[in-house]
Amino acid sequence: MVTLGLIGRGAWARVIGATLDRLDGVAWTSLSGPGVAVDGVLIANKSRDHLASALPFVEAGVPCFIEKPLATCLEDFLRLKAAAEARGSEVFAGHLHRFNPAAEAFCAALPQIGPIQSATAICGNGKPRSDTSVIWDWLPHPLSLAGRLFDTPAEQVIARSLVGGACPQHVTATLSYQGRSFDLEASWRAATPCFQITATGPEGRLVFDDKADQKVMLHRSESCHALPYDPEPPLTRELRAFVAMIQGTCPNPSPLSEAEAVMRSLDAIERSVAAKGHLIRANCPA
């Protein structure tokens, strides 16, 4: 039996708890902080509290699952990374769509459209938050898949706040990956929830639409057809992977080393917004 602690009382924490209830060999308890012996801990409270909640467990060597965003600024992420490296702790980045079977099918089909020339993503809902901006709330989702799309970190960013000023509620950003663009848009003012990524190559287009009935569509020449994918819920697959990591049956599939490119891109987007759309270099240590 694997015993987990769950920190968080919001809607998503309740979804995580309900999902854990359906996993064999797993028991869990609500936590407010250290003090109870557990095999691992899941951090799913307010974004601004992720670092403070996770650090005591990371420093104690307890495996941690941290919901996106891992932190709400690059400096806090680097503190987390340093603590994990110093203690040799496993930190699992909660990037849900890395475990979404439809997103996996989308990524697996990318070779069918040839080398990626460009991509776009649009995401959002109508639920503004008080603990961060839409940058850190929504953009981790497409950026967590950018490595599969472009196989290299972003080099530079241009971003603008359309609503909300320096703490955007609606933002656009263009990231450059060796001359290939990834155009992003995220909004808390969307009439309906949306998350769609379109990748374009010389042989066609591939679309992943997480809110559609058929989530993966391949467009080539005059044809368009749906691609199959496993129906397992993404969160179930993600939490099973975290438990397997704790049990030692698989390595960490969502490590900080891969999450760092996402965090540096988010930081560059935020800095470009603050600079009113000036070009900012990304993924370069300060």
PDB file of C-alpha atoms in Angstrom:
ATOM      1  CA  MET A   1       0.000   0.000   0.000  1.00  0.00           C
ATOM      2  CA  VAL A   2       1.268   3.469  -0.952  1.00  0.00           C
ATOM      3  CA  THR A   3       0.161   6.219   1.427  1.00  0.00           C
ATOM      4  CA  LEU A   4      -0.054   9.727  -0.006  1.00  0.00           C
ATOM      5  CA  GLY A   5      -0.698  13.130   1.509  1.00  0.00           C
ATOM      6  CA  LEU A   6      -2.751  15.698  -0.407  1.00  0.00           C
ATOM      7  CA  ILE A   7      -2.360  19.422   0.228  1.00  0.00           C
ATOM      8  CA  GLY A   8      -5.193  21.526  -1.156  1.00  0.00           C
ATOM      9  CA  ARG A   9      -8.930  21.939  -0.675  1.00  0.00           C
ATOM     10  CA  GLY A  10     -10.045  23.477  -3.965  1.00  0.00           C
ATOM     11  CA  ALA A  11     -11.953  21.930  -6.847  1.00  0.00           C
ATOM     12  CA  TRP A  12      -8.919  20.349  -8.520  1.00  0.00           C
ATOM     13  CA  ALA A  13      -7.637  18.912  -5.232  1.00  0.00           C
ATOM     14  CA  ARG A  14     -11.039  17.265  -4.783  1.00  0.00           C
ATOM     15  CA  VAL A  15     -10.780  15.796  -8.296  1.00  0.00           C
ATOM     16  CA  ILE A  16      -7.330  14.443  -7.438  1.00  0.00           C
ATOM     17  CA  GLY A  17      -8.677  12.905  -4.239  1.00  0.00           C
ATOM     18  CA  ALA A  18     -11.566  11.253  -6.086  1.00  0.00           C
ATOM     19  CA  THR A  19      -9.119   9.857  -8.654  1.00  0.00           C
ATOM     20  CA  LEU A  20      -6.816   8.494  -5.935  1.00  0.00           C
ATOM     21  CA  ASP A  21      -9.840   6.710  -4.438  1.00  0.00           C
ATOM     22  CA  ARG A  22     -10.090   4.676  -7.650  1.00  0.00           C
ATOM     23  CA  LEU A  23      -6.433   3.580  -7.728  1.00  0.00           C
ATOM     24  CA  ASP A  24      -5.644   0.114  -6.380  1.00  0.00           C
ATOM     25  CA  GLY A  25      -3.095  -0.078  -3.591  1.00  0.00           C
ATOM     26  CA  VAL A  26      -3.290   3.629  -2.747  1.00  0.00           C
ATOM     27  CA  ALA A  27      -4.477   5.345   0.431  1.00  0.00           C
ATOM     28  CA  TRP A  28      -4.415   9.081   0.978  1.00  0.00           C
ATOM     29  CA  THR A  29      -5.003  11.671   3.641  1.00  0.00           C
ATOM     30  CA  SER A  30      -5.463  15.435   3.621  1.00  0.00           C
ATOM     31  CA  LEU A  31      -2.458  17.366   4.919  1.00  0.00           C
ATOM     32  CA  SER A  32      -1.818  20.974   5.812  1.00  0.00           C
ATOM     33  CA  GLY A  33       1.943  20.506   6.112  1.00  0.00           C
ATOM     34  CA  PRO A  34       4.669  18.121   7.363  1.00  0.00           C
ATOM     35  CA  GLY A  35       4.194  15.986  10.431  1.00  0.00           C
ATOM     36  CA  VAL A  36       2.467  12.869   9.103  1.00  0.00           C
ATOM     37  CA  ALA A  37       4.517  10.014   7.653  1.00  0.00           C
ATOM     38  CA  VAL A  38       3.591   9.454   4.005  1.00  0.00           C
ATOM     39  CA  ASP A  39       5.264   7.808   1.012  1.00  0.00           C
ATOM     40  CA  GLY A  40       4.636  10.843  -1.179  1.00  0.00           C
ATOM     41  CA  VAL A  41       2.790  14.133  -1.210  1.00  0.00           C
ATOM     42  CA  LEU A  42       0.680  15.929  -3.800  1.00  0.00           C
ATOM     43  CA  ILE A  43       0.648  19.741  -3.803  1.00  0.00           C
ATOM     44  CA  ALA A  44      -2.593  21.069  -5.274  1.00  0.00           C
ATOM     45  CA  ASN A  45      -3.321  24.256  -3.328  1.00  0.00           C
ATOM     46  CA  LYS A  46      -3.121  27.844  -4.579  1.00  0.00           C
ATOM     47  CA  SER A  47      -0.377  28.412  -7.129  1.00  0.00           C
ATOM     48  CA  ARG A  48       1.343  31.079  -5.037  1.00  0.00           C
ATOM     49  CA  ASP A  49       1.668  28.558  -2.173  1.00  0.00           C
ATOM     50  CA  HIS A  50       3.187  25.673  -4.147  1.00  0.00           C
ATOM     51  CA  LEU A  51       6.805  26.412  -3.283  1.00  0.00           C
ATOM     52  CA  ALA A  52       6.262  27.009   0.440  1.00  0.00           C
ATOM     53  CA  SER A  53       4.133  23.872   0.722  1.00  0.00           C
ATOM     54  CA  ALA A  54       6.523  21.641  -1.221  1.00  0.00           C
ATOM     55  CA  LEU A  55       9.902  22.730   0.169  1.00  0.00           C
ATOM     56  CA  PRO A  56       9.670  21.025   3.600  1.00  0.00           C
ATOM     57  CA  PHE A  57       8.840  17.708   1.930  1.00  0.00           C
ATOM     58  CA  VAL A  58      11.501  18.101  -0.766  1.00  0.00           C
ATOM     59  CA  GLU A  59      14.095  18.918   1.888  1.00  0.00           C
ATOM     60  CA  ALA A  60      13.012  15.815   3.832  1.00  0.00           C
ATOM     61  CA  GLY A  61      13.407  13.607   0.754  1.00  0.00           C
ATOM     62  CA  VAL A  62       9.690  12.877   0.351  1.00  0.00           C
ATOM     63  CA  PRO A  63       8.638  12.424  -3.316  1.00  0.00           C
ATOM     64  CA  CYS A  64       6.474  15.356  -4.382  1.00  0.00           C
ATOM     65  CA  PHE A  65       3.885  15.801  -7.092  1.00  0.00           C
ATOM     66  CA  ILE A  66       3.374  19.538  -7.696  1.00  0.00           C
ATOM     67  CA  GLU A  67       0.480  20.750  -9.799  1.00  0.00           C
ATOM     68  CA  LYS A  68       1.227  23.279 -12.511  1.00  0.00           C
ATOM     69  CA  PRO A  69       2.650  25.817 -12.198  1.00  0.00           C
ATOM     70  CA  LEU A  70       5.501  24.437 -10.119  1.00  0.00           C
ATOM     71  CA  ALA A  71       6.028  27.999  -8.907  1.00  0.00           C
ATOM     72  CA  THR A  72       4.772  31.430  -9.937  1.00  0.00           C
ATOM     73  CA  CYS A  73       8.183  32.877 -10.753  1.00  0.00           C
ATOM     74  CA  LEU A  74      11.448  31.512 -12.087  1.00  0.00           C
ATOM     75  CA  GLU A  75      13.356  32.394  -8.906  1.00  0.00           C
ATOM     76  CA  ASP A  76      11.060  30.188  -6.812  1.00  0.00           C
ATOM     77  CA  PHE A  77      11.403  27.340  -9.292  1.00  0.00           C
ATOM     78  CA  LEU A  78      15.190  27.559  -9.088  1.00  0.00           C
ATOM     79  CA  ARG A  79      14.951  27.390  -5.281  1.00  0.00           C
ATOM     80  CA  LEU A  80      12.864  24.252  -5.614  1.00  0.00           C
ATOM     81  CA  LYS A  81      15.294  22.732  -8.098  1.00  0.00           C
ATOM     82  CA  ALA A  82      18.303  23.503  -5.868  1.00  0.00           C
ATOM     83  CA  ALA A  83      16.586  21.940  -2.847  1.00  0.00           C
ATOM     84  CA  ALA A  84      15.688  18.805  -4.806  1.00  0.00           C
ATOM     85  CA  GLU A  85      19.227  18.439  -6.151  1.00  0.00           C
ATOM     86  CA  ALA A  86      20.794  18.983  -2.729  1.00  0.00           C
ATOM     87  CA  ARG A  87      18.627  16.286  -1.119  1.00  0.00           C
ATOM     88  CA  GLY A  88      18.311  13.995  -4.129  1.00  0.00           C
ATOM     89  CA  SER A  89      14.528  14.278  -3.931  1.00  0.00           C
ATOM     90  CA  GLU A  90      12.131  13.312  -6.705  1.00  0.00           C
ATOM     91  CA  VAL A  91       9.804  16.092  -7.828  1.00  0.00           C
ATOM     92  CA  PHE A  92       7.097  15.195 -10.319  1.00  0.00           C
ATOM     93  CA  ALA A  93       5.871  18.158 -12.401  1.00  0.00           C
ATOM     94  CA  GLY A  94       2.078  18.050 -12.715  1.00  0.00           C
ATOM     95  CA  HIS A  95       1.868  18.727 -16.443  1.00  0.00           C
ATOM     96  CA  LEU A  96      -1.401  16.920 -17.123  1.00  0.00           C
ATOM     97  CA  HIS A  97      -1.269  16.836 -20.912  1.00  0.00           C
ATOM     98  CA  ARG A  98       2.032  14.967 -20.907  1.00  0.00           C
ATOM     99  CA  PHE A  99      -0.163  12.073 -19.736  1.00  0.00           C
ATOM    100  CA  ASN A 100      -3.223  12.770 -21.856  1.00  0.00           C
ATOM    101  CA  PRO A 101      -3.720   9.762 -24.193  1.00  0.00           C
ATOM    102  CA  ALA A 102      -5.089  12.082 -26.892  1.00  0.00           C
ATOM    103  CA  ALA A 103      -2.035  14.339 -26.597  1.00  0.00           C
ATOM    104  CA  GLU A 104       0.170  11.244 -26.784  1.00  0.00           C
ATOM    105  CA  ALA A 105      -1.592  10.207 -29.997  1.00  0.00           C
ATOM    106  CA  PHE A 106      -1.155  13.745 -31.346  1.00  0.00           C
ATOM    107  CA  CYS A 107       2.580  13.707 -30.612  1.00  0.00           C
ATOM    108  CA  ALA A 108       3.030  10.196 -31.996  1.00  0.00           C
ATOM    109  CA  ALA A 109       1.410  11.288 -35.281  1.00  0.00           C
ATOM    110  CA  LEU A 110       3.626  14.355 -35.791  1.00  0.00           C
ATOM    111  CA  PRO A 111       5.986  12.530 -38.220  1.00  0.00           C
ATOM    112  CA  GLN A 112       3.027  12.077 -40.576  1.00  0.00           C
ATOM    113  CA  ILE A 113       3.022  15.811 -41.399  1.00  0.00           C
ATOM    114  CA  GLY A 114       6.798  16.100 -41.770  1.00  0.00           C
ATOM    115  CA  PRO A 115       9.145  18.472 -39.906  1.00  0.00           C
ATOM    116  CA  ILE A 116       7.115  20.957 -37.864  1.00  0.00           C
ATOM    117  CA  GLN A 117       7.147  24.389 -39.495  1.00  0.00           C
ATOM    118  CA  SER A 118       4.922  26.229 -37.000  1.00  0.00           C
ATOM    119  CA  ALA A 119       2.287  25.666 -34.334  1.00  0.00           C
ATOM    120  CA  THR A 120      -0.516  27.546 -32.637  1.00  0.00           C
ATOM    121  CA  ALA A 121      -2.331  27.061 -29.337  1.00  0.00           C
ATOM    122  CA  ILE A 122      -5.401  28.632 -27.816  1.00  0.00           C
ATOM    123  CA  CYS A 123      -6.538  27.884 -24.289  1.00  0.00           C
ATOM    124  CA  GLY A 124      -8.627  29.317 -21.505  1.00  0.00           C
ATOM    125  CA  ASN A 125     -11.862  29.455 -19.558  1.00  0.00           C
ATOM    126  CA  GLY A 126     -14.036  32.019 -17.817  1.00  0.00           C
ATOM    127  CA  LYS A 127     -12.553  31.525 -14.332  1.00  0.00           C
ATOM    128  CA  PRO A 128     -10.079  34.264 -13.315  1.00  0.00           C
ATOM    129  CA  ARG A 129      -7.829  33.459 -10.358  1.00  0.00           C
ATOM    130  CA  SER A 130      -6.442  35.726  -7.668  1.00  0.00           C
ATOM    131  CA  ASP A 131      -3.185  33.884  -6.971  1.00  0.00           C
ATOM    132  CA  THR A 132      -1.429  34.249 -10.342  1.00  0.00           C
ATOM    133  CA  SER A 133      -1.894  35.489 -13.923  1.00  0.00           C
ATOM    134  CA  VAL A 134      -3.295  33.612 -16.898  1.00  0.00           C
ATOM    135  CA  ILE A 135       0.315  33.154 -18.068  1.00  0.00           C
ATOM    136  CA  TRP A 136       1.172  30.782 -15.224  1.00  0.00           C
ATOM    137  CA  ASP A 137      -2.314  29.258 -15.050  1.00  0.00           C
ATOM    138  CA  TRP A 138      -2.873  28.219 -18.678  1.00  0.00           C
ATOM    139  CA  LEU A 139       0.346  28.436 -20.682  1.00  0.00           C
ATOM    140  CA  PRO A 140       2.122  25.550 -18.887  1.00  0.00           C
ATOM    141  CA  HIS A 141      -0.246  23.264 -20.799  1.00  0.00           C
ATOM    142  CA  PRO A 142       0.895  24.010 -24.377  1.00  0.00           C
ATOM    143  CA  LEU A 143       4.476  24.706 -23.299  1.00  0.00           C
ATOM    144  CA  SER A 144       4.737  21.286 -21.645  1.00  0.00           C
ATOM    145  CA  LEU A 145       4.181  19.787 -25.128  1.00  0.00           C
ATOM    146  CA  ALA A 146       6.489  22.206 -26.958  1.00  0.00           C
ATOM    147  CA  GLY A 147       9.498  19.948 -26.500  1.00  0.00           C
ATOM    148  CA  ARG A 148       7.718  17.188 -28.411  1.00  0.00           C
ATOM    149  CA  LEU A 149       6.750  19.630 -31.138  1.00  0.00           C
ATOM    150  CA  PHE A 150      10.086  21.343 -31.686  1.00  0.00           C
ATOM    151  CA  ASP A 151      12.666  19.151 -29.917  1.00  0.00           C
ATOM    152  CA  THR A 152      14.528  22.231 -28.670  1.00  0.00           C
ATOM    153  CA  PRO A 153      13.954  24.996 -26.093  1.00  0.00           C
ATOM    154  CA  ALA A 154      12.450  28.328 -27.092  1.00  0.00           C
ATOM    155  CA  GLU A 155      15.025  30.968 -27.982  1.00  0.00           C
ATOM    156  CA  GLN A 156      13.037  34.194 -27.820  1.00  0.00           C
ATOM    157  CA  VAL A 157       9.581  35.502 -26.965  1.00  0.00           C
ATOM    158  CA  ILE A 158       7.318  38.426 -27.820  1.00  0.00           C
ATOM    159  CA  ALA A 159       4.199  38.678 -25.630  1.00  0.00           C
ATOM    160  CA  ARG A 160       1.453  41.196 -24.979  1.00  0.00           C
ATOM    161  CA  SER A 161      -1.261  41.563 -22.376  1.00  0.00           C
ATOM    162  CA  LEU A 162      -4.641  42.217 -23.997  1.00  0.00           C
ATOM    163  CA  VAL A 163      -6.566  42.470 -20.723  1.00  0.00           C
ATOM    164  CA  GLY A 164      -5.241  42.964 -17.206  1.00  0.00           C
ATOM    165  CA  GLY A 165      -2.019  44.882 -17.784  1.00  0.00           C
ATOM    166  CA  ALA A 166       1.034  43.474 -15.993  1.00  0.00           C
ATOM    167  CA  CYS A 167      -1.072  40.635 -14.503  1.00  0.00           C
ATOM    168  CA  PRO A 168      -2.799  39.463 -17.675  1.00  0.00           C
ATOM    169  CA  GLN A 169      -6.219  37.906 -17.888  1.00  0.00           C
ATOM    170  CA  HIS A 170      -5.838  37.595 -21.671  1.00  0.00           C
ATOM    171  CA  VAL A 171      -2.415  37.273 -23.264  1.00  0.00           C
ATOM    172  CA  THR A 172      -0.837  36.482 -26.618  1.00  0.00           C
ATOM    173  CA  ALA A 173       2.728  35.275 -27.135  1.00  0.00           C
ATOM    174  CA  THR A 174       4.947  34.147 -29.985  1.00  0.00           C
ATOM    175  CA  LEU A 175       7.886  31.910 -29.130  1.00  0.00           C
ATOM    176  CA  SER A 176      10.641  31.127 -31.614  1.00  0.00           C
ATOM    177  CA  TYR A 177      12.243  27.671 -31.848  1.00  0.00           C
ATOM    178  CA  GLN A 178      15.152  27.826 -34.297  1.00  0.00           C
ATOM    179  CA  GLY A 179      13.115  30.043 -36.595  1.00  0.00           C
ATOM    180  CA  ARG A 180       9.837  28.164 -36.149  1.00  0.00           C
ATOM    181  CA  SER A 181       7.026  30.011 -34.394  1.00  0.00           C
ATOM    182  CA  PHE A 182       4.649  28.833 -31.682  1.00  0.00           C
ATOM    183  CA  ASP A 183       1.778  31.333 -31.384  1.00  0.00           C
ATOM    184  CA  LEU A 184      -0.056  31.105 -28.052  1.00  0.00           C
ATOM    185  CA  GLU A 185      -3.206  32.732 -26.729  1.00  0.00           C
ATOM    186  CA  ALA A 186      -4.601  32.260 -23.233  1.00  0.00           C
ATOM    187  CA  SER A 187      -7.639  33.896 -21.689  1.00  0.00           C
ATOM    188  CA  TRP A 188      -9.751  33.880 -18.545  1.00  0.00           C
ATOM    189  CA  ARG A 189     -12.481  35.578 -20.573  1.00  0.00           C
ATOM    190  CA  ALA A 190     -13.280  32.699 -22.884  1.00  0.00           C
ATOM    191  CA  ALA A 191     -16.995  32.061 -23.353  1.00  0.00           C
ATOM    192  CA  THR A 192     -16.383  28.301 -23.135  1.00  0.00           C
ATOM    193  CA  PRO A 193     -13.353  26.293 -21.930  1.00  0.00           C
ATOM    194  CA  CYS A 194     -10.888  25.618 -24.736  1.00  0.00           C
ATOM    195  CA  PHE A 195      -7.539  23.947 -25.290  1.00  0.00           C
ATOM    196  CA  GLN A 196      -6.420  23.345 -28.856  1.00  0.00           C
ATOM    197  CA  ILE A 197      -2.996  22.930 -30.456  1.00  0.00           C
ATOM    198  CA  THR A 198      -2.455  22.895 -34.228  1.00  0.00           C
ATOM    199  CA  ALA A 199       0.869  21.796 -35.709  1.00  0.00           C
ATOM    200  CA  THR A 200       1.681  22.509 -39.362  1.00  0.00           C
ATOM    201  CA  GLY A 201       4.226  20.669 -41.500  1.00  0.00           C
ATOM    202  CA  PRO A 202       4.927  20.284 -45.220  1.00  0.00           C
ATOM    203  CA  GLU A 203       2.644  17.227 -45.406  1.00  0.00           C
ATOM    204  CA  GLY A 204      -0.383  18.639 -43.595  1.00  0.00           C
ATOM    205  CA  ARG A 205      -1.812  19.767 -40.247  1.00  0.00           C
ATOM    206  CA  LEU A 206      -2.420  17.923 -37.003  1.00  0.00           C
ATOM    207  CA  VAL A 207      -4.946  19.195 -34.449  1.00  0.00           C
ATOM    208  CA  PHE A 208      -5.306  18.257 -30.786  1.00  0.00           C
ATOM    209  CA  ASP A 209      -8.523  19.675 -29.322  1.00  0.00           C
ATOM    210  CA  ASP A 210      -8.997  18.517 -25.744  1.00  0.00           C
ATOM    211  CA  LYS A 211     -12.575  19.818 -25.583  1.00  0.00           C
ATOM    212  CA  ALA A 212     -13.788  18.154 -28.786  1.00  0.00           C
ATOM    213  CA  ASP A 213     -15.586  14.822 -29.003  1.00  0.00           C
ATOM    214  CA  GLN A 214     -12.861  13.626 -31.365  1.00  0.00           C
ATOM    215  CA  LYS A 215      -9.683  15.091 -29.954  1.00  0.00           C
ATOM    216  CA  VAL A 216      -7.076  14.314 -32.641  1.00  0.00           C
ATOM    217  CA  MET A 217      -7.566  15.142 -36.320  1.00  0.00           C
ATOM    218  CA  LEU A 218      -5.103  14.717 -39.176  1.00  0.00           C
ATOM    219  CA  HIS A 219      -5.512  16.997 -42.214  1.00  0.00           C
ATOM    220  CA  ARG A 220      -3.560  15.998 -45.338  1.00  0.00           C
ATOM    221  CA  SER A 221      -4.223  17.330 -48.869  1.00  0.00           C
ATOM    222  CA  GLU A 222      -7.972  17.042 -49.333  1.00  0.00           C
ATOM    223  CA  SER A 223      -8.500  14.439 -46.628  1.00  0.00           C
ATOM    224  CA  CYS A 224      -9.236  14.725 -42.922  1.00  0.00           C
ATOM    225  CA  HIS A 225      -9.587  11.851 -40.508  1.00  0.00           C
ATOM    226  CA  ALA A 226      -9.701  11.193 -36.777  1.00  0.00           C
ATOM    227  CA  LEU A 227      -6.900   9.330 -35.014  1.00  0.00           C
ATOM    228  CA  PRO A 228      -7.596   6.789 -32.245  1.00  0.00           C
ATOM    229  CA  TYR A 229      -6.395   7.153 -28.656  1.00  0.00           C
ATOM    230  CA  ASP A 230      -6.812   5.378 -25.344  1.00  0.00           C
ATOM    231  CA  PRO A 231      -9.910   6.605 -23.428  1.00  0.00           C
ATOM    232  CA  GLU A 232      -8.196   6.476 -20.015  1.00  0.00           C
ATOM    233  CA  PRO A 233      -8.607   9.822 -18.161  1.00  0.00           C
ATOM    234  CA  PRO A 234      -5.367  11.850 -18.210  1.00  0.00           C
ATOM    235  CA  LEU A 235      -5.338  12.420 -14.437  1.00  0.00           C
ATOM    236  CA  THR A 236      -5.683   8.696 -13.768  1.00  0.00           C
ATOM    237  CA  ARG A 237      -2.699   7.978 -15.988  1.00  0.00           C
ATOM    238  CA  GLU A 238      -0.687  10.817 -14.437  1.00  0.00           C
ATOM    239  CA  LEU A 239      -1.328   9.725 -10.837  1.00  0.00           C
ATOM    240  CA  ARG A 240      -0.586   6.090 -11.657  1.00  0.00           C
ATOM    241  CA  ALA A 241       2.771   7.257 -13.030  1.00  0.00           C
ATOM    242  CA  PHE A 242       3.492   9.157  -9.809  1.00  0.00           C
ATOM    243  CA  VAL A 243       2.672   6.082  -7.717  1.00  0.00           C
ATOM    244  CA  ALA A 244       4.856   3.895  -9.955  1.00  0.00           C
ATOM    245  CA  MET A 245       7.711   6.368  -9.490  1.00  0.00           C
ATOM    246  CA  ILE A 246       7.343   6.127  -5.695  1.00  0.00           C
ATOM    247  CA  GLN A 247       7.288   2.337  -5.894  1.00  0.00           C
ATOM    248  CA  GLY A 248      10.467   2.386  -7.970  1.00  0.00           C
ATOM    249  CA  THR A 249       8.915   0.542 -10.901  1.00  0.00           C
ATOM    250  CA  CYS A 250       9.591   3.397 -13.336  1.00  0.00           C
ATOM    251  CA  PRO A 251      11.787   6.513 -13.409  1.00  0.00           C
ATOM    252  CA  ASN A 252      10.285   9.957 -12.949  1.00  0.00           C
ATOM    253  CA  PRO A 253       8.425  10.631 -16.231  1.00  0.00           C
ATOM    254  CA  SER A 254       7.966  14.362 -15.528  1.00  0.00           C
ATOM    255  CA  PRO A 255      11.206  15.576 -13.894  1.00  0.00           C
ATOM    256  CA  LEU A 256      12.343  19.096 -13.043  1.00  0.00           C
ATOM    257  CA  SER A 257      15.011  18.886 -15.741  1.00  0.00           C
ATOM    258  CA  GLU A 258      12.275  18.807 -18.403  1.00  0.00           C
ATOM    259  CA  ALA A 259      10.022  21.281 -16.584  1.00  0.00           C
ATOM    260  CA  GLU A 260      12.753  23.932 -16.523  1.00  0.00           C
ATOM    261  CA  ALA A 261      12.288  24.864 -20.189  1.00  0.00           C
ATOM    262  CA  VAL A 262       8.586  25.462 -19.472  1.00  0.00           C
ATOM    263  CA  MET A 263       9.390  27.668 -16.481  1.00  0.00           C
ATOM    264  CA  ARG A 264      11.973  29.704 -18.376  1.00  0.00           C
ATOM    265  CA  SER A 265       9.522  30.240 -21.246  1.00  0.00           C
ATOM    266  CA  LEU A 266       6.820  31.393 -18.808  1.00  0.00           C
ATOM    267  CA  ASP A 267       9.300  33.785 -17.223  1.00  0.00           C
ATOM    268  CA  ALA A 268      10.269  35.186 -20.633  1.00  0.00           C
ATOM    269  CA  ILE A 269       6.603  35.667 -21.565  1.00  0.00           C
ATOM    270  CA  GLU A 270       5.993  37.537 -18.310  1.00  0.00           C
ATOM    271  CA  ARG A 271       9.059  39.745 -18.861  1.00  0.00           C
ATOM    272  CA  SER A 272       7.999  40.534 -22.431  1.00  0.00           C
ATOM    273  CA  VAL A 273       4.527  41.520 -21.204  1.00  0.00           C
ATOM    274  CA  ALA A 274       6.127  43.787 -18.582  1.00  0.00           C
ATOM    275  CA  ALA A 275       8.273  45.318 -21.354  1.00  0.00           C
ATOM    276  CA  LYS A 276       5.118  45.960 -23.436  1.00  0.00           C
ATOM    277  CA  GLY A 277       5.869  43.420 -26.119  1.00  0.00           C
ATOM    278  CA  HIS A 278       9.631  43.779 -26.458  1.00  0.00           C
ATOM    279  CA  LEU A 279      11.549  40.731 -27.624  1.00  0.00           C
ATOM    280  CA  ILE A 280      12.992  38.715 -24.712  1.00  0.00           C
ATOM    281  CA  ARG A 281      15.492  35.884 -24.869  1.00  0.00           C
ATOM    282  CA  ALA A 282      14.188  32.675 -23.318  1.00  0.00           C
ATOM    283  CA  ASN A 283      15.752  29.693 -21.585  1.00  0.00           C
ATOM    284  CA  CYS A 284      18.967  31.533 -20.818  1.00  0.00           C
ATOM    285  CA  PRO A 285      20.150  31.546 -17.180  1.00  0.00           C
ATOM    286  CA  ALA A 286      20.331  35.051 -15.736  1.00  0.00           C
TER     287      ALA A 286
END
